[in-house]
Amino acid sequence: MAVKNVPVKKMKFRVKVVMILVFFLLFLAVAVNFFHISVIENEKYQAMANDQHFGSILISAHRGSIYDSKGSTLAKSASVYQVFLDPNQFQKEMKALQTSIDNRNKKKLDGDYKAEYDEDGNELNPLPESADIFRADAVNFLSEKLGITTETVSDAMEADNQYSILQDKVEKPIADEVLAFFNKYGLISLNVEEDTKRYYPHNELAASVIGFTSADGEGMYGIEAYYDDYLSGVNGRTISAKDSNGNELPYRYSKTYSAKNGDDVYLTIDTDIQYTLEKHLEEMVTEFEVKNRACAILMNAKTGAIYGMATNPSFDLNYPYSVADPLAIQRISQLTGDEAKRATANAREAQWKNKCITEIYEPGSVFKVITSSAAIEENLIDLENDSFYCSGSVTIPGAAPIHCHDWNGHGAQSFQRALTNSCNPAFMEIGSRLGIEKFCYYYGAFGLKERTGIDLPAEGVGIGFEAEDMSEVDLAVSAFGQGDTLTPIEMITSYCAAINGGYLLQPYVVDKIVDEDGNVVFRNERTVRRQVISEDTSKKVRTALGNVVTGSNGGNVSIKGYSIGGKSGTSERLSLDPGEYGASYVCFTPVEDPEIILLVLADMPNENIGYYGSVVAVPTARHIFEDVLPYLGYYPEYTDEEVEDLDVKIPLLEGSISDAKTTLDGLGVNYEIIGNGIEVVAQSPQTGSSVAKGGCVYLYTEKGNTVEYTVVPDVLYVSPEVANESIVYCKLNYVAKGASVKRSNAVVNSQSIPAGTQVPVGTTVELEFIVNANQD
């Protein structure tokens, strides 16, 4: 009997379960995928759907410009072009071109071709000799005009694609030329797209402050980066609907969202002041062979507005990837392969950094201003009666002796004398009087444990001791500026608080931001972070610093008619390279009510040439002040003593001899009459020249004898007395700059006319005097 193959109930049940499970899993997969598409990746698929239904054309926003405080352009964007080739189209056009040439040549042979010309005699519809000749000419032409290799052009022409970029950031005249070269023969395979290029008209001026943009226009470094949201603006778009075939529908189905152009940024920096800082920094870097760059900051002591901020060597903002530092270039030239590439990358990164705000250094004796301020505020110094004894060194138990710069010692001295002498043992005692807790408190109160908040990116912060980690030795060396590190912007900001009434300010480099309609959308103003010391303490500190300039090596910054206070510093660069030094100076004017403050730092000058702050940084600060103060409207106000020693400006003396004598007698200037004529026909020095009081003017009275010559002597590094004797002996005049010639240790540091030069008698030589004592 045959058995029927009939499924039992259990089998049917299992099949149903399996089927239900399969359908459930399928449904679950569909549901999960639906949830993933409709919820998790909703924006992605919405965009894809919109792309199918809507067309979008980008409207680029114009990047805002950067101006200095007077409206001079520092950075601007202009239209440039990207030149590209459609290789596939080009290859088709070359075949079509050759066919046209062959057909025309055949017509010429058959006598059926008649050329047509325009009114200027140019042939209409011209053709080259052959497609190959045109191609070769095009390769050479594009290579020359676009600054690319012939291989690059040839490879693009042979590529199997529809879009090959030949060059970007091409100026309009060049773009027009290359288009005309192809359009001449009706070729459309080469085209251009409008783009923008960032220009920096002043090249390297304030480069580390301004910064630059990337290839896609995004701000990199400096103002370009910090204020990128303002400068970049917001791109616009034109959105248009498409039909089922992807064709755009009529205008009524489109909507345009206009671009919002970037805002313009106006700095507090003045290009003339900036140029002055950079010029004198470069002179200092060159003269003293500074190895780790130099920097300077000129700031308003009452508001925190930065008038100038310079780093040298700088770099060209239009070519930011080109290494500009001569020392770095020299090092890289000695390397090859990967080492050269790494060194180049490091050199670029270094030159882009703003030394004023990113790099730390030991401030040295400049920091004594902060120690003094704290101790005076705490009534730990009797300015009239205190005495500080210096034997030349101090020994703290468990540590090696800590020396003063004068190993012979200063003996007993008042606080003012100790500050003027820049005596390390005296300030170790002042630090000890403060104690660790109060020293660290004021260190923080002066803002030296935090960033200043300046409106520039990548601001660094110095490294100081916490009270619980500080030893007595740490306190001793920190009190005279050798134990901690600061950024230059921290140093000048804290120093500013010491002399402006005690107010710790937030420095800033942007004055205002203006939109394209002329509305001010942002403005910086004076921001007081806190008051650190009292007005009375601050007055005592700035008075003491004024006395430092008139009574020490700080006199190297003296300028007749200006009341200047300051403190120089020389520090060992232990945090970077032991054995190297930092030379710095911070000064301000006027002493009675400070408005302008200046910091100058030379990082690692050649110690064989000079490394003391008083020798390296102070003269540079004086040169800057001499140029900047009159420019800012600060004019000299002479003391009675200065009036007696003022240089004399020589007037026009031609004419009556007796009148000339009377004039010179009144000016306190000697004279010598040359010749037997009856009137003055020539003079030396010339009208408008200056001479020191007691100088000599040579009056010529015969037209055939109007000049006599002498040779300039070498007076470098001699005393004022010896210099005066040599100058007078050679029948010359001089004017003195720098330290007072009445200082016993003053010497000539430079002379404006080199020794051995032949000049007319009476010529004025400018002599720069410095004090040779190294009291830093």
PDB file of N, CA and C in Angstrom, residues 392-477:
ATOM      1  N   GLY A 392      78.137  92.566  45.418  1.00  0.00           N
ATOM      2  CA  GLY A 392      78.472  91.953  44.137  1.00  0.00           C
ATOM      3  C   GLY A 392      77.811  90.609  43.934  1.00  0.00           C
ATOM      4  N   SER A 393      77.331  90.007  45.032  1.00  0.00           N
ATOM      5  CA  SER A 393      76.642  88.716  44.916  1.00  0.00           C
ATOM      6  C   SER A 393      75.857  88.444  46.184  1.00  0.00           C
ATOM      7  N   VAL A 394      74.929  87.491  46.086  1.00  0.00           N
ATOM      8  CA  VAL A 394      74.139  87.044  47.232  1.00  0.00           C
ATOM      9  C   VAL A 394      74.151  85.524  47.246  1.00  0.00           C
ATOM     10  N   THR A 395      74.362  84.953  48.412  1.00  0.00           N
ATOM     11  CA  THR A 395      74.347  83.495  48.533  1.00  0.00           C
ATOM     12  C   THR A 395      73.139  83.067  49.343  1.00  0.00           C
ATOM     13  N   ILE A 396      72.308  82.238  48.735  1.00  0.00           N
ATOM     14  CA  ILE A 396      71.137  81.674  49.401  1.00  0.00           C
ATOM     15  C   ILE A 396      71.504  80.255  49.807  1.00  0.00           C
ATOM     16  N   PRO A 397      71.227  79.858  51.055  1.00  0.00           N
ATOM     17  CA  PRO A 397      71.621  78.515  51.526  1.00  0.00           C
ATOM     18  C   PRO A 397      71.199  77.421  50.549  1.00  0.00           C
ATOM     19  N   GLY A 398      72.161  76.565  50.224  1.00  0.00           N
ATOM     20  CA  GLY A 398      71.886  75.450  49.336  1.00  0.00           C
ATOM     21  C   GLY A 398      71.997  75.770  47.867  1.00  0.00           C
ATOM     22  N   ALA A 399      72.424  76.994  47.532  1.00  0.00           N
ATOM     23  CA  ALA A 399      72.521  77.395  46.121  1.00  0.00           C
ATOM     24  C   ALA A 399      73.835  78.121  45.874  1.00  0.00           C
ATOM     25  N   ALA A 400      74.246  78.140  44.626  1.00  0.00           N
ATOM     26  CA  ALA A 400      75.461  78.859  44.238  1.00  0.00           C
ATOM     27  C   ALA A 400      75.219  80.361  44.353  1.00  0.00           C
ATOM     28  N   PRO A 401      76.272  81.157  44.511  1.00  0.00           N
ATOM     29  CA  PRO A 401      76.106  82.606  44.601  1.00  0.00           C
ATOM     30  C   PRO A 401      75.421  83.174  43.359  1.00  0.00           C
ATOM     31  N   ILE A 402      74.551  84.145  43.575  1.00  0.00           N
ATOM     32  CA  ILE A 402      73.868  84.833  42.481  1.00  0.00           C
ATOM     33  C   ILE A 402      74.503  86.215  42.361  1.00  0.00           C
ATOM     34  N   HIS A 403      75.069  86.511  41.201  1.00  0.00           N
ATOM     35  CA  HIS A 403      75.874  87.719  41.038  1.00  0.00           C
ATOM     36  C   HIS A 403      75.070  88.888  40.493  1.00  0.00           C
ATOM     37  N   CYS A 404      75.561  90.068  40.849  1.00  0.00           N
ATOM     38  CA  CYS A 404      75.107  91.293  40.203  1.00  0.00           C
ATOM     39  C   CYS A 404      75.884  91.429  38.892  1.00  0.00           C
ATOM     40  N   HIS A 405      75.377  92.242  37.954  1.00  0.00           N
ATOM     41  CA  HIS A 405      76.134  92.449  36.724  1.00  0.00           C
ATOM     42  C   HIS A 405      77.462  93.133  37.021  1.00  0.00           C
ATOM     43  N   ASP A 406      77.510  93.881  38.142  1.00  0.00           N
ATOM     44  CA  ASP A 406      78.762  94.471  38.609  1.00  0.00           C
ATOM     45  C   ASP A 406      79.304  93.595  39.730  1.00  0.00           C
ATOM     46  N   TRP A 407      80.225  92.736  39.397  1.00  0.00           N
ATOM     47  CA  TRP A 407      80.723  91.773  40.375  1.00  0.00           C
ATOM     48  C   TRP A 407      81.440  92.450  41.539  1.00  0.00           C
ATOM     49  N   ASN A 408      81.850  93.708  41.383  1.00  0.00           N
ATOM     50  CA  ASN A 408      82.506  94.437  42.470  1.00  0.00           C
ATOM     51  C   ASN A 408      81.504  95.009  43.460  1.00  0.00           C
ATOM     52  N   GLY A 409      80.250  95.013  43.079  1.00  0.00           N
ATOM     53  CA  GLY A 409      79.205  95.500  43.959  1.00  0.00           C
ATOM     54  C   GLY A 409      78.988  96.992  43.863  1.00  0.00           C
ATOM     55  N   HIS A 410      77.786  97.439  44.290  1.00  0.00           N
ATOM     56  CA  HIS A 410      77.430  98.856  44.262  1.00  0.00           C
ATOM     57  C   HIS A 410      77.536  99.505  45.631  1.00  0.00           C
ATOM     58  N   GLY A 411      77.788  98.703  46.677  1.00  0.00           N
ATOM     59  CA  GLY A 411      77.827  99.262  48.025  1.00  0.00           C
ATOM     60  C   GLY A 411      76.439  99.641  48.495  1.00  0.00           C
ATOM     61  N   ALA A 412      76.355 100.590  49.438  1.00  0.00           N
ATOM     62  CA  ALA A 412      75.071 101.057  49.951  1.00  0.00           C
ATOM     63  C   ALA A 412      74.428 101.996  48.936  1.00  0.00           C
ATOM     64  N   GLN A 413      73.120 101.836  48.733  1.00  0.00           N
ATOM     65  CA  GLN A 413      72.431 102.632  47.720  1.00  0.00           C
ATOM     66  C   GLN A 413      70.966 102.782  48.078  1.00  0.00           C
ATOM     67  N   SER A 414      70.384 103.896  47.681  1.00  0.00           N
ATOM     68  CA  SER A 414      68.949 104.116  47.869  1.00  0.00           C
ATOM     69  C   SER A 414      68.178 103.261  46.867  1.00  0.00           C
ATOM     70  N   PHE A 415      66.839 103.242  47.029  1.00  0.00           N
ATOM     71  CA  PHE A 415      66.033 102.498  46.057  1.00  0.00           C
ATOM     72  C   PHE A 415      66.215 103.066  44.658  1.00  0.00           C
ATOM     73  N   GLN A 416      66.172 104.409  44.546  1.00  0.00           N
ATOM     74  CA  GLN A 416      66.334 105.025  43.225  1.00  0.00           C
ATOM     75  C   GLN A 416      67.670 104.652  42.607  1.00  0.00           C
ATOM     76  N   ARG A 417      68.728 104.673  43.413  1.00  0.00           N
ATOM     77  CA  ARG A 417      70.048 104.326  42.886  1.00  0.00           C
ATOM     78  C   ARG A 417      70.102 102.845  42.507  1.00  0.00           C
ATOM     79  N   ALA A 418      69.444 102.007  43.305  1.00  0.00           N
ATOM     80  CA  ALA A 418      69.427 100.576  43.004  1.00  0.00           C
ATOM     81  C   ALA A 418      68.700 100.305  41.689  1.00  0.00           C
ATOM     82  N   LEU A 419      67.581 101.036  41.459  1.00  0.00           N
ATOM     83  CA  LEU A 419      66.849 100.881  40.209  1.00  0.00           C
ATOM     84  C   LEU A 419      67.678 101.405  39.049  1.00  0.00           C
ATOM     85  N   THR A 420      68.317 102.545  39.259  1.00  0.00           N
ATOM     86  CA  THR A 420      69.162 103.136  38.218  1.00  0.00           C
ATOM     87  C   THR A 420      70.342 102.240  37.897  1.00  0.00           C
ATOM     88  N   ASN A 421      70.960 101.661  38.950  1.00  0.00           N
ATOM     89  CA  ASN A 421      72.090 100.745  38.755  1.00  0.00           C
ATOM     90  C   ASN A 421      71.646  99.382  38.254  1.00  0.00           C
ATOM     91  N   SER A 422      70.327  99.130  38.295  1.00  0.00           N
ATOM     92  CA  SER A 422      69.764  97.825  37.945  1.00  0.00           C
ATOM     93  C   SER A 422      70.454  96.724  38.746  1.00  0.00           C
ATOM     94  N   CYS A 423      70.497  96.941  40.056  1.00  0.00           N
ATOM     95  CA  CYS A 423      71.252  96.067  40.961  1.00  0.00           C
ATOM     96  C   CYS A 423      70.454  94.818  41.313  1.00  0.00           C
ATOM     97  N   ASN A 424      70.947  93.663  40.928  1.00  0.00           N
ATOM     98  CA  ASN A 424      70.245  92.404  41.186  1.00  0.00           C
ATOM     99  C   ASN A 424      70.134  92.084  42.676  1.00  0.00           C
ATOM    100  N   PRO A 425      71.221  92.186  43.485  1.00  0.00           N
ATOM    101  CA  PRO A 425      71.084  91.906  44.915  1.00  0.00           C
ATOM    102  C   PRO A 425      70.044  92.785  45.600  1.00  0.00           C
ATOM    103  N   ALA A 426      69.949  94.049  45.209  1.00  0.00           N
ATOM    104  CA  ALA A 426      68.945  94.927  45.807  1.00  0.00           C
ATOM    105  C   ALA A 426      67.545  94.402  45.524  1.00  0.00           C
ATOM    106  N   PHE A 427      67.317  93.928  44.309  1.00  0.00           N
ATOM    107  CA  PHE A 427      65.980  93.446  43.970  1.00  0.00           C
ATOM    108  C   PHE A 427      65.721  92.056  44.525  1.00  0.00           C
ATOM    109  N   MET A 428      66.772  91.306  44.796  1.00  0.00           N
ATOM    110  CA  MET A 428      66.575  90.051  45.531  1.00  0.00           C
ATOM    111  C   MET A 428      66.080  90.352  46.941  1.00  0.00           C
ATOM    112  N   GLU A 429      66.613  91.404  47.549  1.00  0.00           N
ATOM    113  CA  GLU A 429      66.145  91.802  48.880  1.00  0.00           C
ATOM    114  C   GLU A 429      64.705  92.287  48.817  1.00  0.00           C
ATOM    115  N   ILE A 430      64.372  93.074  47.782  1.00  0.00           N
ATOM    116  CA  ILE A 430      62.988  93.555  47.637  1.00  0.00           C
ATOM    117  C   ILE A 430      62.042  92.371  47.452  1.00  0.00           C
ATOM    118  N   GLY A 431      62.467  91.384  46.660  1.00  0.00           N
ATOM    119  CA  GLY A 431      61.661  90.182  46.478  1.00  0.00           C
ATOM    120  C   GLY A 431      61.477  89.436  47.780  1.00  0.00           C
ATOM    121  N   SER A 432      62.528  89.389  48.592  1.00  0.00           N
ATOM    122  CA  SER A 432      62.447  88.718  49.881  1.00  0.00           C
ATOM    123  C   SER A 432      61.475  89.443  50.803  1.00  0.00           C
ATOM    124  N   ARG A 433      61.475  90.785  50.746  1.00  0.00           N
ATOM    125  CA  ARG A 433      60.533  91.543  51.562  1.00  0.00           C
ATOM    126  C   ARG A 433      59.088  91.232  51.153  1.00  0.00           C
ATOM    127  N   LEU A 434      58.860  91.088  49.862  1.00  0.00           N
ATOM    128  CA  LEU A 434      57.519  90.743  49.391  1.00  0.00           C
ATOM    129  C   LEU A 434      57.116  89.353  49.857  1.00  0.00           C
ATOM    130  N   GLY A 435      58.055  88.420  49.770  1.00  0.00           N
ATOM    131  CA  GLY A 435      57.745  87.038  50.100  1.00  0.00           C
ATOM    132  C   GLY A 435      57.072  86.328  48.938  1.00  0.00           C
ATOM    133  N   ILE A 436      57.059  85.015  49.018  1.00  0.00           N
ATOM    134  CA  ILE A 436      56.553  84.201  47.903  1.00  0.00           C
ATOM    135  C   ILE A 436      55.079  84.464  47.636  1.00  0.00           C
ATOM    136  N   GLU A 437      54.255  84.503  48.683  1.00  0.00           N
ATOM    137  CA  GLU A 437      52.810  84.649  48.490  1.00  0.00           C
ATOM    138  C   GLU A 437      52.455  85.967  47.803  1.00  0.00           C
ATOM    139  N   LYS A 438      53.014  87.063  48.320  1.00  0.00           N
ATOM    140  CA  LYS A 438      52.674  88.369  47.736  1.00  0.00           C
ATOM    141  C   LYS A 438      53.314  88.549  46.359  1.00  0.00           C
ATOM    142  N   PHE A 439      54.516  88.021  46.176  1.00  0.00           N
ATOM    143  CA  PHE A 439      55.138  88.113  44.854  1.00  0.00           C
ATOM    144  C   PHE A 439      54.260  87.417  43.824  1.00  0.00           C
ATOM    145  N   CYS A 440      53.803  86.220  44.138  1.00  0.00           N
ATOM    146  CA  CYS A 440      52.963  85.470  43.202  1.00  0.00           C
ATOM    147  C   CYS A 440      51.602  86.137  43.023  1.00  0.00           C
ATOM    148  N   TYR A 441      51.103  86.769  44.093  1.00  0.00           N
ATOM    149  CA  TYR A 441      49.827  87.471  43.960  1.00  0.00           C
ATOM    150  C   TYR A 441      49.941  88.598  42.940  1.00  0.00           C
ATOM    151  N   TYR A 442      50.971  89.428  43.066  1.00  0.00           N
ATOM    152  CA  TYR A 442      51.123  90.551  42.147  1.00  0.00           C
ATOM    153  C   TYR A 442      51.516  90.084  40.748  1.00  0.00           C
ATOM    154  N   TYR A 443      52.232  88.986  40.682  1.00  0.00           N
ATOM    155  CA  TYR A 443      52.576  88.425  39.371  1.00  0.00           C
ATOM    156  C   TYR A 443      51.289  88.107  38.605  1.00  0.00           C
ATOM    157  N   GLY A 444      50.326  87.531  39.288  1.00  0.00           N
ATOM    158  CA  GLY A 444      49.039  87.249  38.658  1.00  0.00           C
ATOM    159  C   GLY A 444      48.204  88.495  38.448  1.00  0.00           C
ATOM    160  N   ALA A 445      48.254  89.424  39.431  1.00  0.00           N
ATOM    161  CA  ALA A 445      47.452  90.639  39.327  1.00  0.00           C
ATOM    162  C   ALA A 445      47.858  91.477  38.122  1.00  0.00           C
ATOM    163  N   PHE A 446      49.141  91.466  37.788  1.00  0.00           N
ATOM    164  CA  PHE A 446      49.622  92.211  36.619  1.00  0.00           C
ATOM    165  C   PHE A 446      49.346  91.459  35.308  1.00  0.00           C
ATOM    166  N   GLY A 447      48.585  90.370  35.390  1.00  0.00           N
ATOM    167  CA  GLY A 447      48.147  89.667  34.185  1.00  0.00           C
ATOM    168  C   GLY A 447      49.169  88.729  33.588  1.00  0.00           C
ATOM    169  N   LEU A 448      50.157  88.309  34.371  1.00  0.00           N
ATOM    170  CA  LEU A 448      51.257  87.531  33.814  1.00  0.00           C
ATOM    171  C   LEU A 448      51.033  86.024  33.885  1.00  0.00           C
ATOM    172  N   LYS A 449      49.854  85.611  34.343  1.00  0.00           N
ATOM    173  CA  LYS A 449      49.496  84.197  34.329  1.00  0.00           C
ATOM    174  C   LYS A 449      48.357  83.932  33.340  1.00  0.00           C
ATOM    175  N   GLU A 450      48.037  84.930  32.524  1.00  0.00           N
ATOM    176  CA  GLU A 450      46.909  84.802  31.604  1.00  0.00           C
ATOM    177  C   GLU A 450      47.205  85.553  30.317  1.00  0.00           C
ATOM    178  N   ARG A 451      46.458  85.238  29.297  1.00  0.00           N
ATOM    179  CA  ARG A 451      46.589  85.964  28.037  1.00  0.00           C
ATOM    180  C   ARG A 451      46.005  87.364  28.196  1.00  0.00           C
ATOM    181  N   THR A 452      46.537  88.292  27.427  1.00  0.00           N
ATOM    182  CA  THR A 452      46.067  89.677  27.526  1.00  0.00           C
ATOM    183  C   THR A 452      44.693  89.873  26.917  1.00  0.00           C
ATOM    184  N   GLY A 453      44.299  88.962  26.002  1.00  0.00           N
ATOM    185  CA  GLY A 453      43.013  89.106  25.323  1.00  0.00           C
ATOM    186  C   GLY A 453      43.085  89.954  24.076  1.00  0.00           C
ATOM    187  N   ILE A 454      44.301  90.210  23.584  1.00  0.00           N
ATOM    188  CA  ILE A 454      44.440  90.985  22.356  1.00  0.00           C
ATOM    189  C   ILE A 454      43.705  90.289  21.219  1.00  0.00           C
ATOM    190  N   ASP A 455      43.140  91.059  20.307  1.00  0.00           N
ATOM    191  CA  ASP A 455      42.314  90.505  19.240  1.00  0.00           C
ATOM    192  C   ASP A 455      43.160  90.008  18.066  1.00  0.00           C
ATOM    193  N   LEU A 456      43.996  89.028  18.369  1.00  0.00           N
ATOM    194  CA  LEU A 456      44.805  88.330  17.381  1.00  0.00           C
ATOM    195  C   LEU A 456      44.860  86.857  17.768  1.00  0.00           C
ATOM    196  N   PRO A 457      44.940  85.955  16.794  1.00  0.00           N
ATOM    197  CA  PRO A 457      44.928  84.527  17.121  1.00  0.00           C
ATOM    198  C   PRO A 457      46.268  84.040  17.638  1.00  0.00           C
ATOM    199  N   ALA A 458      46.235  82.903  18.301  1.00  0.00           N
ATOM    200  CA  ALA A 458      47.433  82.173  18.740  1.00  0.00           C
ATOM    201  C   ALA A 458      48.260  82.935  19.764  1.00  0.00           C
ATOM    202  N   GLU A 459      47.594  83.738  20.617  1.00  0.00           N
ATOM    203  CA  GLU A 459      48.352  84.422  21.667  1.00  0.00           C
ATOM    204  C   GLU A 459      48.891  83.397  22.649  1.00  0.00           C
ATOM    205  N   GLY A 460      50.151  83.541  22.994  1.00  0.00           N
ATOM    206  CA  GLY A 460      50.765  82.656  23.967  1.00  0.00           C
ATOM    207  C   GLY A 460      50.637  83.221  25.366  1.00  0.00           C
ATOM    208  N   VAL A 461      51.145  82.469  26.322  1.00  0.00           N
ATOM    209  CA  VAL A 461      51.153  82.925  27.708  1.00  0.00           C
ATOM    210  C   VAL A 461      52.448  82.439  28.342  1.00  0.00           C
ATOM    211  N   GLY A 462      53.043  83.292  29.177  1.00  0.00           N
ATOM    212  CA  GLY A 462      54.315  82.960  29.797  1.00  0.00           C
ATOM    213  C   GLY A 462      54.195  81.855  30.835  1.00  0.00           C
ATOM    214  N   ILE A 463      55.339  81.459  31.367  1.00  0.00           N
ATOM    215  CA  ILE A 463      55.398  80.400  32.367  1.00  0.00           C
ATOM    216  C   ILE A 463      55.977  80.987  33.647  1.00  0.00           C
ATOM    217  N   GLY A 464      55.190  80.978  34.708  1.00  0.00           N
ATOM    218  CA  GLY A 464      55.637  81.487  35.997  1.00  0.00           C
ATOM    219  C   GLY A 464      55.444  80.450  37.086  1.00  0.00           C
ATOM    220  N   PHE A 465      55.949  80.746  38.257  1.00  0.00           N
ATOM    221  CA  PHE A 465      55.855  79.823  39.386  1.00  0.00           C
ATOM    222  C   PHE A 465      54.534  79.987  40.110  1.00  0.00           C
ATOM    223  N   GLU A 466      53.991  78.871  40.591  1.00  0.00           N
ATOM    224  CA  GLU A 466      52.904  78.916  41.555  1.00  0.00           C
ATOM    225  C   GLU A 466      53.532  78.996  42.940  1.00  0.00           C
ATOM    226  N   ALA A 467      52.814  79.612  43.871  1.00  0.00           N
ATOM    227  CA  ALA A 467      53.384  79.850  45.202  1.00  0.00           C
ATOM    228  C   ALA A 467      53.853  78.567  45.867  1.00  0.00           C
ATOM    229  N   GLU A 468      53.057  77.506  45.712  1.00  0.00           N
ATOM    230  CA  GLU A 468      53.417  76.249  46.386  1.00  0.00           C
ATOM    231  C   GLU A 468      54.648  75.582  45.791  1.00  0.00           C
ATOM    232  N   ASP A 469      55.017  75.977  44.575  1.00  0.00           N
ATOM    233  CA  ASP A 469      56.170  75.360  43.921  1.00  0.00           C
ATOM    234  C   ASP A 469      57.418  76.249  43.938  1.00  0.00           C
ATOM    235  N   MET A 470      57.300  77.442  44.477  1.00  0.00           N
ATOM    236  CA  MET A 470      58.388  78.415  44.402  1.00  0.00           C
ATOM    237  C   MET A 470      59.321  78.295  45.611  1.00  0.00           C
ATOM    238  N   SER A 471      60.612  78.250  45.334  1.00  0.00           N
ATOM    239  CA  SER A 471      61.617  78.222  46.397  1.00  0.00           C
ATOM    240  C   SER A 471      62.166  79.619  46.621  1.00  0.00           C
ATOM    241  N   GLU A 472      62.996  79.781  47.641  1.00  0.00           N
ATOM    242  CA  GLU A 472      63.620  81.074  47.907  1.00  0.00           C
ATOM    243  C   GLU A 472      64.546  81.472  46.764  1.00  0.00           C
ATOM    244  N   VAL A 473      65.215  80.495  46.152  1.00  0.00           N
ATOM    245  CA  VAL A 473      66.076  80.784  45.001  1.00  0.00           C
ATOM    246  C   VAL A 473      65.231  81.245  43.824  1.00  0.00           C
ATOM    247  N   ASP A 474      64.101  80.559  43.611  1.00  0.00           N
ATOM    248  CA  ASP A 474      63.196  80.966  42.526  1.00  0.00           C
ATOM    249  C   ASP A 474      62.715  82.396  42.737  1.00  0.00           C
ATOM    250  N   LEU A 475      62.374  82.738  43.973  1.00  0.00           N
ATOM    251  CA  LEU A 475      61.918  84.088  44.283  1.00  0.00           C
ATOM    252  C   LEU A 475      63.016  85.100  44.002  1.00  0.00           C
ATOM    253  N   ALA A 476      64.238  84.761  44.385  1.00  0.00           N
ATOM    254  CA  ALA A 476      65.351  85.690  44.210  1.00  0.00           C
ATOM    255  C   ALA A 476      65.578  86.026  42.737  1.00  0.00           C
ATOM    256  N   VAL A 477      65.638  84.993  41.892  1.00  0.00           N
ATOM    257  CA  VAL A 477      65.931  85.253  40.481  1.00  0.00           C
ATOM    258  C   VAL A 477      64.715  85.822  39.753  1.00  0.00           C
TER     259      VAL A 477
END
